[in-house]
CSV table of C-alpha atoms and ligand atoms in Angstrom, one decimal:
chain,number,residue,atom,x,y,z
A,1,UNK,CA,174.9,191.1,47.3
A,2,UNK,CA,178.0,191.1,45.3
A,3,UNK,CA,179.2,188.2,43.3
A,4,UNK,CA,182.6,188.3,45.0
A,5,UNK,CA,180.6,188.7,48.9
A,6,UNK,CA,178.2,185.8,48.0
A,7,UNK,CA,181.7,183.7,47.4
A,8,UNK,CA,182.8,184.8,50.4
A,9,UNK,CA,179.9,184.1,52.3
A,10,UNK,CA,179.6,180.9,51.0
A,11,UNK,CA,183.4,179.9,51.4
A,12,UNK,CA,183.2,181.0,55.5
A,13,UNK,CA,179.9,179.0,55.7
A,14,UNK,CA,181.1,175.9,53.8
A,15,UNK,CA,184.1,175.7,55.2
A,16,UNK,CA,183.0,175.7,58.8
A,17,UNK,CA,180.7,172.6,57.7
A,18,UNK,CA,183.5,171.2,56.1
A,19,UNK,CA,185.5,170.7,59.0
A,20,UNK,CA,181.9,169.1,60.8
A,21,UNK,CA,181.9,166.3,58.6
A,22,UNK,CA,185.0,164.1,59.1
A,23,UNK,CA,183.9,161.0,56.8
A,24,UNK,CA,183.8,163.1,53.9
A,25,UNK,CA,186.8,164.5,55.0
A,26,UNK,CA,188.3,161.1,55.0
A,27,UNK,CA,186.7,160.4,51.7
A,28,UNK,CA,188.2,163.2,50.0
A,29,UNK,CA,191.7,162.5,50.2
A,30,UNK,CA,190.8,159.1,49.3
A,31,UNK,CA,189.2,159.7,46.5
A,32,UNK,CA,192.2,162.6,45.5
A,33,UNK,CA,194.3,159.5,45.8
A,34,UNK,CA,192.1,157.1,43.6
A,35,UNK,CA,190.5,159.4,41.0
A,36,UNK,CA,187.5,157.0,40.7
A,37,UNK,CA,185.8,160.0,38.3
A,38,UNK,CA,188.7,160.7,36.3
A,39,UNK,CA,187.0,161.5,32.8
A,40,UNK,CA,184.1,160.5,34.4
A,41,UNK,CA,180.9,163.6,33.8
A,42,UNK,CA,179.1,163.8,37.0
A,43,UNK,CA,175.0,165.2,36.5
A,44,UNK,CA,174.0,166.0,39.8
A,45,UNK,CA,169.8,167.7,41.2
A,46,UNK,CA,169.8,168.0,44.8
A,47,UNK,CA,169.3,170.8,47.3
A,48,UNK,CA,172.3,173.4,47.3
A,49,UNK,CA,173.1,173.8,50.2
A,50,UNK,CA,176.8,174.1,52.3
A,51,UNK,CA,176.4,170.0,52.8
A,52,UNK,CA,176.1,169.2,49.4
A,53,UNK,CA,178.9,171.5,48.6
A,54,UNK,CA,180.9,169.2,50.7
A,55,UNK,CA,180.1,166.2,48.9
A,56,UNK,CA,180.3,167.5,45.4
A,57,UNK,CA,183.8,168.9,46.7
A,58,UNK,CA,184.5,165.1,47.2
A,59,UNK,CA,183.0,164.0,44.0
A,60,UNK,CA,185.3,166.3,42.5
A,61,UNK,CA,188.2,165.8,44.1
A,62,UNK,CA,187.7,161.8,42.3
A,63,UNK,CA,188.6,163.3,38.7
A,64,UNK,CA,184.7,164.6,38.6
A,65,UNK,CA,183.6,166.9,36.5
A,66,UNK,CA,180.3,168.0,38.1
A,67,UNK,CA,177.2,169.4,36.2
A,68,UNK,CA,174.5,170.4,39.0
A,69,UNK,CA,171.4,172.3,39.8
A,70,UNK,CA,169.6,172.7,43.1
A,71,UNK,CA,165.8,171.6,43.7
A,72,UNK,CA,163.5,174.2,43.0
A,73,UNK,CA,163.0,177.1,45.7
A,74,UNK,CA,165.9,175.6,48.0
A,75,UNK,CA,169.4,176.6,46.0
A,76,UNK,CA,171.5,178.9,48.5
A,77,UNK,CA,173.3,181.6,46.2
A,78,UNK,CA,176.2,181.9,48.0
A,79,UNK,CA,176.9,178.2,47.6
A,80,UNK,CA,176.5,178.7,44.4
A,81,UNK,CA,178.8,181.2,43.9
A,82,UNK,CA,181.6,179.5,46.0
A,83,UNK,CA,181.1,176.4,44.1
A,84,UNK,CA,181.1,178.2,40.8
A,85,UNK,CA,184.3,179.6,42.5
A,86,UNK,CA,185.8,175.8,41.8
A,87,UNK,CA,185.3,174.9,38.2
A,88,UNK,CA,181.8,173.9,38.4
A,89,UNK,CA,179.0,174.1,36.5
A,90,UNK,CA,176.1,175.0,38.8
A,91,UNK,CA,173.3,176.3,37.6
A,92,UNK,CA,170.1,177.8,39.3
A,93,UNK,CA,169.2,180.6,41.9
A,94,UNK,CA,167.0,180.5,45.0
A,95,UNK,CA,164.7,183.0,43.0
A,96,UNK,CA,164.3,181.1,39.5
A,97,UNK,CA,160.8,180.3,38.6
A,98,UNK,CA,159.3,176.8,38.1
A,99,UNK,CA,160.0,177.1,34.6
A,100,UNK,CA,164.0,178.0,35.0
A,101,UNK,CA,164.5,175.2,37.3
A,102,UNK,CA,162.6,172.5,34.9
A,103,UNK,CA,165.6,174.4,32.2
A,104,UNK,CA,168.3,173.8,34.9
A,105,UNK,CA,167.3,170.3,34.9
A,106,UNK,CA,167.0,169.9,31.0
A,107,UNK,CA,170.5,171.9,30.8
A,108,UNK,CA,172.2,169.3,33.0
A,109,UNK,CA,170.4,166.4,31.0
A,110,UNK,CA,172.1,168.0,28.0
A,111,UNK,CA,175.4,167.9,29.4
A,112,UNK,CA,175.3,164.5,28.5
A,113,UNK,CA,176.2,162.7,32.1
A,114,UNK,CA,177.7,159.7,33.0
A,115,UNK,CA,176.5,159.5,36.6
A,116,UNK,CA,173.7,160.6,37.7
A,117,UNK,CA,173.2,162.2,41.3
A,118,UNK,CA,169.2,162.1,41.2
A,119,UNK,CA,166.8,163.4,43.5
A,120,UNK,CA,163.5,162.4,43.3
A,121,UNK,CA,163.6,161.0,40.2
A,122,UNK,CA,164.2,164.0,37.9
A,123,UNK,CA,167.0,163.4,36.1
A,124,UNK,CA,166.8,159.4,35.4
A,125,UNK,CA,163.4,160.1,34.0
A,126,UNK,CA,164.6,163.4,31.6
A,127,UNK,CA,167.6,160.5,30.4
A,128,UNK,CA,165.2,158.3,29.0
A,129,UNK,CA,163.0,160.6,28.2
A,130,UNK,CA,165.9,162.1,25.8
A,131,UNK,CA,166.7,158.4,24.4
A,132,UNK,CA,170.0,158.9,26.2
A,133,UNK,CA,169.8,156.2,28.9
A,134,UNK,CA,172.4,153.8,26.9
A,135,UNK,CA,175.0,157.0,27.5
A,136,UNK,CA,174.9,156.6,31.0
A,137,UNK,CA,176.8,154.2,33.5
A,138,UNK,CA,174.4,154.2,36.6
A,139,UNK,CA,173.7,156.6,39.8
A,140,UNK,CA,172.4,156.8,42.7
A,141,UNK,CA,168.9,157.8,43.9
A,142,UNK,CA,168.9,159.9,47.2
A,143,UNK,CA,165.3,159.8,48.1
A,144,UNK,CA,162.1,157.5,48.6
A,145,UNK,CA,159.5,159.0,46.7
A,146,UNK,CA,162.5,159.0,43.3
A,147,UNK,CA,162.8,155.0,43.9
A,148,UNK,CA,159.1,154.8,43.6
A,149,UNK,CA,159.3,156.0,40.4
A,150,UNK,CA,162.2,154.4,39.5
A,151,UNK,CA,160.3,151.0,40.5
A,152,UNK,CA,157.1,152.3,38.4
A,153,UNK,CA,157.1,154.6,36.0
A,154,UNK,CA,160.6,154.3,34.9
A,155,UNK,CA,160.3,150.1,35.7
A,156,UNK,CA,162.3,148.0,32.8
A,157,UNK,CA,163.1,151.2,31.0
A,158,UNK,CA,167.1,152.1,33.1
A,159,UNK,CA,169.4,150.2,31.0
A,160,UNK,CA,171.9,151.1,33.9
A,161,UNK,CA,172.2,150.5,37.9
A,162,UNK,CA,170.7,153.0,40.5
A,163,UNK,CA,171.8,152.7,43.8
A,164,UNK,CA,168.9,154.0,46.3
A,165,UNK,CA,170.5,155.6,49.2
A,166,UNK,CA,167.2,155.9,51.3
A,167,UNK,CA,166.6,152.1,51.3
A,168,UNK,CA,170.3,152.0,53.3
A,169,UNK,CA,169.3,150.9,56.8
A,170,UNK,CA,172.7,153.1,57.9
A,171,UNK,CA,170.6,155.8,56.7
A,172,UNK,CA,167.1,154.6,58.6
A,173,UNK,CA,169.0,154.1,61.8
A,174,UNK,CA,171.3,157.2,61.5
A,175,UNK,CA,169.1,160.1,59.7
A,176,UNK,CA,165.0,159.0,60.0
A,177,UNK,CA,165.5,157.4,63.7
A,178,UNK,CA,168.0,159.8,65.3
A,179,UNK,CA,168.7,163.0,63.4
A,180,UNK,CA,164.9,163.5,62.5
A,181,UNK,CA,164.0,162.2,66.1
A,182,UNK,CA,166.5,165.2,67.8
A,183,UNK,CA,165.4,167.7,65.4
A,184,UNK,CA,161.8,167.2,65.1
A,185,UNK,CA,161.8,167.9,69.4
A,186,UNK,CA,164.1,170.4,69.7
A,187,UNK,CA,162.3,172.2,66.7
A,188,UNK,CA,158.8,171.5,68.7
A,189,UNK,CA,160.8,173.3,72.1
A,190,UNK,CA,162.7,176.3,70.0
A,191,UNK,CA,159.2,177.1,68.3
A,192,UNK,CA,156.7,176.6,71.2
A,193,UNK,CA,159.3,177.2,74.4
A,194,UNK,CA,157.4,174.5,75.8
A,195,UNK,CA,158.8,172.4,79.1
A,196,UNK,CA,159.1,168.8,78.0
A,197,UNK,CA,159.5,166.7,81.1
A,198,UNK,CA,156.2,165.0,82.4
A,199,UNK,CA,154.8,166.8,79.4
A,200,UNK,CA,151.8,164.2,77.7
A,201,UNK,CA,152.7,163.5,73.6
A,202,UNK,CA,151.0,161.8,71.0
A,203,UNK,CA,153.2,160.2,68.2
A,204,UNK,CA,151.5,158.8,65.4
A,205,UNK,CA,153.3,156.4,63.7
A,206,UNK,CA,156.2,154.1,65.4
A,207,UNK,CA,158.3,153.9,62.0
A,208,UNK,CA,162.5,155.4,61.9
A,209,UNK,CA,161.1,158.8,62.2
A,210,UNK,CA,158.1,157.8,65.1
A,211,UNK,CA,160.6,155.9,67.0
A,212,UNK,CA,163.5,158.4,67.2
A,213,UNK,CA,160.7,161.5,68.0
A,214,UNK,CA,159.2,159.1,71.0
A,215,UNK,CA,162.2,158.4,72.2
A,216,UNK,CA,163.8,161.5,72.6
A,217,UNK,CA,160.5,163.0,74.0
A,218,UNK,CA,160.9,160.4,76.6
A,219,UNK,CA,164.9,161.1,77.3
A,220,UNK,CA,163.6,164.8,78.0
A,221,UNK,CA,161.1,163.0,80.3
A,222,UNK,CA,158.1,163.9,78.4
A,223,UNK,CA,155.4,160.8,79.0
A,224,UNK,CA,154.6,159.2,75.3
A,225,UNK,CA,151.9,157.7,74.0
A,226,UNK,CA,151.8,155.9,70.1
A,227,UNK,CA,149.6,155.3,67.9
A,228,UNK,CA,150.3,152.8,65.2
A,229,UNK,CA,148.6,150.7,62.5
A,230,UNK,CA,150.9,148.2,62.3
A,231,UNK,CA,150.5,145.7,64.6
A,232,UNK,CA,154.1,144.4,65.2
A,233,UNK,CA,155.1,148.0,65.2
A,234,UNK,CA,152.5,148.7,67.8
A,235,UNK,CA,153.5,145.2,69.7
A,236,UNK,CA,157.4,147.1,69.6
A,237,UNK,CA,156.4,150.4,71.0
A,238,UNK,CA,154.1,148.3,73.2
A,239,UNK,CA,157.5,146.4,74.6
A,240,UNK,CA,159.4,149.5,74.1
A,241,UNK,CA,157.4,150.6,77.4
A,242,UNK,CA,155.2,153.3,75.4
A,243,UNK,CA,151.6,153.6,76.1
A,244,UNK,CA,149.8,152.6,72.7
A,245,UNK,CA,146.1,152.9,71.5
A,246,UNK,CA,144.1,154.3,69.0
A,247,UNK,CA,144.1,157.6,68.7
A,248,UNK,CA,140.9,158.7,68.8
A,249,UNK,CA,141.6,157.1,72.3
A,250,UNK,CA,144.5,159.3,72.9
A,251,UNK,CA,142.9,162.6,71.8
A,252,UNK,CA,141.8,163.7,75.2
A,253,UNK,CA,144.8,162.6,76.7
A,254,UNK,CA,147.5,164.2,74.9
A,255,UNK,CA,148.9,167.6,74.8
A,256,UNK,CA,151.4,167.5,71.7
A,257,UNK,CA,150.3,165.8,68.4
A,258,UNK,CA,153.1,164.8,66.5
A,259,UNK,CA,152.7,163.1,63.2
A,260,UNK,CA,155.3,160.7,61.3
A,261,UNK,CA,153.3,158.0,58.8
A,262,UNK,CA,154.2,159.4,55.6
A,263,UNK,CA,150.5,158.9,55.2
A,264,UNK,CA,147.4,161.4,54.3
A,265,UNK,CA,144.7,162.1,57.3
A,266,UNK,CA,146.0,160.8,60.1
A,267,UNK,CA,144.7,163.7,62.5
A,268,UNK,CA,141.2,164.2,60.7
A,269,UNK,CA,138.3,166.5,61.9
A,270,UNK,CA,136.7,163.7,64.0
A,271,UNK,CA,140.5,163.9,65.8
A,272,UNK,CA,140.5,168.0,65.9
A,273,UNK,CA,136.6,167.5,67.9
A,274,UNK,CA,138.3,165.6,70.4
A,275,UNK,CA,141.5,167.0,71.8
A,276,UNK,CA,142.2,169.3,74.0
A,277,UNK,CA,142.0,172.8,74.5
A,278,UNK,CA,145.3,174.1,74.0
A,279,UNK,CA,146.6,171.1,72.0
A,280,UNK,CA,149.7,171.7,69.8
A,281,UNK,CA,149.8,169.7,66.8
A,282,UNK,CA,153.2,169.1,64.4
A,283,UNK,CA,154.4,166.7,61.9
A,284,UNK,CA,157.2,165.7,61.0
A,285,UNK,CA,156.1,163.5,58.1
A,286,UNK,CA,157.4,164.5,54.2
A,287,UNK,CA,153.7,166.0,52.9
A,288,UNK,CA,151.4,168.1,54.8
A,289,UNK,CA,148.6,165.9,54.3
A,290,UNK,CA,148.8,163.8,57.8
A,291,UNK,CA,147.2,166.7,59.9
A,292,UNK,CA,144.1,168.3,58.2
A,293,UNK,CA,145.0,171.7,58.1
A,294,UNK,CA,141.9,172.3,55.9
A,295,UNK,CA,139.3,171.4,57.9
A,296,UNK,CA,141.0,172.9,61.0
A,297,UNK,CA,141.2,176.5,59.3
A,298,UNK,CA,137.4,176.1,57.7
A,299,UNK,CA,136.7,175.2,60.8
A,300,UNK,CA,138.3,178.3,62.7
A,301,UNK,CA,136.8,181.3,64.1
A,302,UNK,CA,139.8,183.0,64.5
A,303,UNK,CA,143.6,182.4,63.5
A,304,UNK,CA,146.1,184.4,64.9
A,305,UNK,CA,149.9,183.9,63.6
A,306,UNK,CA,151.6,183.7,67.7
A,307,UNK,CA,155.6,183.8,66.1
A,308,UNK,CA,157.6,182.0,63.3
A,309,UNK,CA,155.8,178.3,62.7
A,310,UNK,CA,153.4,178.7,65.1
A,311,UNK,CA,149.7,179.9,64.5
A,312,UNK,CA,146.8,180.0,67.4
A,313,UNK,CA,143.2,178.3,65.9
A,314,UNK,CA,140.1,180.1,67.5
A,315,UNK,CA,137.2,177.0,66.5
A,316,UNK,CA,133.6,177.5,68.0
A,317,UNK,CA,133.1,176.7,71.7
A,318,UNK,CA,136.3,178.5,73.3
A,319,UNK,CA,138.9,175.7,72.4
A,320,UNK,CA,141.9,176.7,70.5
A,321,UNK,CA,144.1,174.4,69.0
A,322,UNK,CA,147.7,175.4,67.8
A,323,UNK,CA,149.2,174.4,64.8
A,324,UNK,CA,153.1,174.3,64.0
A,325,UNK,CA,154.5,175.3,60.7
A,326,UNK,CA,151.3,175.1,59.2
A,327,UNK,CA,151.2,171.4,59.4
A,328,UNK,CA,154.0,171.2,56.9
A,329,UNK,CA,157.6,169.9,58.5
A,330,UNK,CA,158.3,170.8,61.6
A,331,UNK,CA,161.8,170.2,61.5
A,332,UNK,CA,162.6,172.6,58.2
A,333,UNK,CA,159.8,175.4,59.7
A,334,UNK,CA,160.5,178.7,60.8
A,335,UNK,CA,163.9,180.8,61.0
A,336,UNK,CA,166.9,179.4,60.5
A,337,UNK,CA,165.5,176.2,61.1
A,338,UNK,CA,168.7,173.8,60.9
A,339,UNK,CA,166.9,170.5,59.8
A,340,UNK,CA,169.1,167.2,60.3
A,341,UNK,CA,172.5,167.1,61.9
A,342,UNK,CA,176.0,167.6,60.3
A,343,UNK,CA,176.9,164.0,61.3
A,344,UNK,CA,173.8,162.5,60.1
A,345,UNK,CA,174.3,164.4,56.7
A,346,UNK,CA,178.2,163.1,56.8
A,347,UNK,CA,176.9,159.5,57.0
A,348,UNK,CA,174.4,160.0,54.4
A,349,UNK,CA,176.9,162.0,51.7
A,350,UNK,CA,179.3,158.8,52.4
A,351,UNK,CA,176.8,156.6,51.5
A,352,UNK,CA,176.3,158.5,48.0
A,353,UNK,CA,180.0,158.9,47.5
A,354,UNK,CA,180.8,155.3,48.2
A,355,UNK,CA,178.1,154.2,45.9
A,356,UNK,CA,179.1,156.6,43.6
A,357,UNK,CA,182.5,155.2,43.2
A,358,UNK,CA,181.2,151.5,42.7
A,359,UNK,CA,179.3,152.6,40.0
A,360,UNK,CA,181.7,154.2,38.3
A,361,UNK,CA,185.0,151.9,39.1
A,362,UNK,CA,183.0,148.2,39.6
A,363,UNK,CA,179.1,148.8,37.1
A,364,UNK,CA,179.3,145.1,36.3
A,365,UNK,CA,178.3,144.4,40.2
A,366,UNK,CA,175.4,146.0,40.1
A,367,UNK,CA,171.7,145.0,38.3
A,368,UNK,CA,170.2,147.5,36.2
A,369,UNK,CA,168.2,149.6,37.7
A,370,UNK,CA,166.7,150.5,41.4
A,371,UNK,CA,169.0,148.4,43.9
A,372,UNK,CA,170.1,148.9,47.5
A,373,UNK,CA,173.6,149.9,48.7
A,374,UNK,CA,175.7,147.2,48.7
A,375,UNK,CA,176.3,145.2,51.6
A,376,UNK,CA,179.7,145.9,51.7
A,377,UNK,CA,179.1,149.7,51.4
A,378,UNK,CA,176.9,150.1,54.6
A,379,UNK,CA,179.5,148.0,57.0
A,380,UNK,CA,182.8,149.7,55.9
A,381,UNK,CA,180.7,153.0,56.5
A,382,UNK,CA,179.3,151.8,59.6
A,383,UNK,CA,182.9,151.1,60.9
A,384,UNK,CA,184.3,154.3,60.0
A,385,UNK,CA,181.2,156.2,62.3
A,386,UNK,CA,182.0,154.3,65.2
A,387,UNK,CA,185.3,155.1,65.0
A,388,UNK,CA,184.7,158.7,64.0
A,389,UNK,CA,182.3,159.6,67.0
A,390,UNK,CA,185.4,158.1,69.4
A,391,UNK,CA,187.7,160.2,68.0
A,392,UNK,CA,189.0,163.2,69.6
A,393,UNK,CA,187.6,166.7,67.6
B,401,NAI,P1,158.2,154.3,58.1
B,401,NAI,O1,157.5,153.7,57.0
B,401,NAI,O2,159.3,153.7,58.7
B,401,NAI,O3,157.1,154.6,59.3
B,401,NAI,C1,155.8,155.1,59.1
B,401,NAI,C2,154.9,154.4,60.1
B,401,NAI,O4,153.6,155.0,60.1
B,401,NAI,C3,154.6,152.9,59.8
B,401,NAI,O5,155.0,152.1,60.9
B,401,NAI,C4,153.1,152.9,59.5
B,401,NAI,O6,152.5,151.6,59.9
B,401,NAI,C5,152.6,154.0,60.3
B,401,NAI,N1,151.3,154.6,59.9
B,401,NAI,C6,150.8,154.7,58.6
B,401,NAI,N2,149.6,155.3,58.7
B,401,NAI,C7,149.3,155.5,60.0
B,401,NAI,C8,148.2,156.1,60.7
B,401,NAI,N3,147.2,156.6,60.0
B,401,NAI,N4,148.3,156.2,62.0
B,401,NAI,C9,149.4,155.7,62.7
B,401,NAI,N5,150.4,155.1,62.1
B,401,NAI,C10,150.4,155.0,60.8
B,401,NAI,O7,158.6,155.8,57.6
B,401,NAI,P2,159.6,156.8,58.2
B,401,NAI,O8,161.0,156.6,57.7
B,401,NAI,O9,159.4,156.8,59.7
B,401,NAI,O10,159.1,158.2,57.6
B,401,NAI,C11,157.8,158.8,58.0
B,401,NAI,C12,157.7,160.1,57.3
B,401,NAI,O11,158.7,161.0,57.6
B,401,NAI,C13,157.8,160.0,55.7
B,401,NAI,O12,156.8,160.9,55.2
B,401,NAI,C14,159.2,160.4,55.4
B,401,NAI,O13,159.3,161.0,54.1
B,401,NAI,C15,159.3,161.5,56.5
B,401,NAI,N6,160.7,161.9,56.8
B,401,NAI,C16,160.8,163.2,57.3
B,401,NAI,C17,162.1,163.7,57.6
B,401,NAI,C18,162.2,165.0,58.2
B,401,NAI,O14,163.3,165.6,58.3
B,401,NAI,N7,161.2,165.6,58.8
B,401,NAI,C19,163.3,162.9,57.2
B,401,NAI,C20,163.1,161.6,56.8
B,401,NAI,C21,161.8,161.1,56.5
């Protein structure tokens, strides 16, 4: 595709996004107003996608000048075109190797930020890594497994504030409980065209992500069984009116396996032996280490690919078992697979633009290093969505 039809294609694709997310909206003429970034050099690694184009559009809009490049395999060229399109410096392609996106990263490093936009870690650790950390006023950290090492690894050695936006509970209740929760079961209909109500499911795990999958199974009237380590989370979904047991009790019992720990082998080989014929098994969990893919395949007669995501497993005896999205996550698997909702991605992109702001315009309020989102962050935002999902669109 052409330079000038990849701009294009972004710009029609971005702006319909756009006009889905009204707290950035809001945030942008703010922010044109305030001009929290103004000689402010914003390093940003996080997928490129038409969402993020949004928020570094409002980043921008602040007086930002925005150095950025994707995570590796997931940049969409025509974003990148369209944002190229608007003054920035965006670097990366879906199709760059390994080796080209570690550059990307070292390239935006060696723009010498101010603000970091990190994801995973990446570029906090390439800062100090460089002897540049004292350069730097703070950022924020969009992702779990990047606080972990910030709170390791990189422990002691951030001279300046990082604001984790995945410790937000906004962001627990609004993206992990509901948006995965919707996405995760209308990802397991779309790819199996199976009939939910009075269906029998297995969720393992009653965390944000467990609870939201459980209890939109349930709204679609599917009957939902958990299985849980924790014993106050198991007392919840217990109370919550969910049948809960082990679940090597629940493996003849359920027809749908879906898996949200965050945790390695939770459906082992001793679980495959013991459910069903027919059983479908999915996660939904970040790594596809919670289902044992490996010891399903080595165990397989026959596998048979049925459609996008969705593989039949011969194993010895006559069962089949069949596995979505190869165990990986269910909710990013397949075509087009749409992941978490526009709304959900609104509230999260406020979050980091928010905390953004406060540690460019107000540093001295933060600690050094890994922190939450302040307080005051998460109930302004909080406000504002209420008010947003009443208004008329
Ligand atoms: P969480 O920590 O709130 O919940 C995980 C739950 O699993 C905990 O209650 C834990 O006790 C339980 N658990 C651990 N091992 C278990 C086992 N062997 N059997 C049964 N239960 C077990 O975590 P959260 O926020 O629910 O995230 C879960 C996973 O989903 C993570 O890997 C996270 O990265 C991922 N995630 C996926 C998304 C998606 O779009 N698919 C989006 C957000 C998070």
């Amino acid at each position: 595709m052409k330079m000038s039809e990849l701009f294009d294609r972004g710009e029609a694709r971005i702006r319909w996004i756009r006009s889905r997310m009204p707290l950035l909206a809001d945030a942008r003429t703010e922010f044109a107003a305030r001009q929290p970034f103004a000689g402010r050099r914003v390093g940003m690694s996080l997928h490129l996608e038409p969402k993020t184009a949004v928020l570094l559009e409002v980043l921008a809009a602040g007086g930002a000048e925005i150095v950025a490049t994707g995570n590796f395999g997931t940049t969409q060229d025509d974003v990148v075109a369209f944002l190229r399109g608007q003054g920035m410096t965006v670097l990366g392609s879906r199709d760059d190797s390994l080796e080209q996106h570690h550059g990307n990263v070292a390239a935006v490093i060696d723009a010498k930020p101010d603000i970091l936009l990190d994801n995973g870690a990446d570029l906090a650790a390439g800062i100090v890594a460089a002897g540049m950390a004292d350069s730097v006023i703070g950022g924020t950290e969009e992702t779990t497994s990047g606080a972990l090492r910030l709170r390791s690894e990189l422990a002691g050695k951030l001279p300046f504030p990082t604001i984790v936006i995945n410790d937000s509970l906004l962001k627990a209740i609004g993206e992990n409980r509901h948006a995965v929760g919707q996405s995760v079961v209308e990802s397991i209909m779309r790819i199996t065209n199976l009939m939910i109500p009075g269906g029998r499911f297995v969720v393992a795990g009653y965390g944000w992500c467990g609870r939201g999958i459980a209890q939109y199974l349930r709204a679609f009237g599917g009957r939902v069984a958990i299985a849980e380590v924790d014993e106050i989370k198991a007392f919840e979904a217990a109370l919550d009116g969910y049948r809960v047991d082990e679940l090597e009790n629940l493996a003849e019992w359920g027809q749908v396996f879906v898996t949200a720990t965050g945790h390695p082998g939770v459906i082992t080989r001793d679980i495959i032996d013991r459910i069903n014929d027919g059983a479908v098994l999915a996660n939904a969990g970040h790594f596809p280490w919670e289902i044992d893919v490996d010891a399903l395949y080595a165990d397989a007669e026959r596998l048979t690919e049925l459609d996008s995501a969705i593989e039949r497993v011969d194993l010895p005896g006559g069962r089949h078992i069949v596995l979505l999205a190869g165990g990986r996550m269910v909710n990013l698997a397949g075509t087009n697979p749409k992941g978490n909702s526009l709304e959900s991605m609104d509230l999260g992109f406020l979050l980091q633009s928010l905390s953004l702001e406060r540690v460019a315009t107000d540093p001295e309020s933060l600690l050094a290093g890994a922190q939450p989102v302040p307080d005051d962050i998460e109930r302004e935002i909080a406000r504002r969505f209420v008010r947003a999902l009443s208004a008329n669109r």
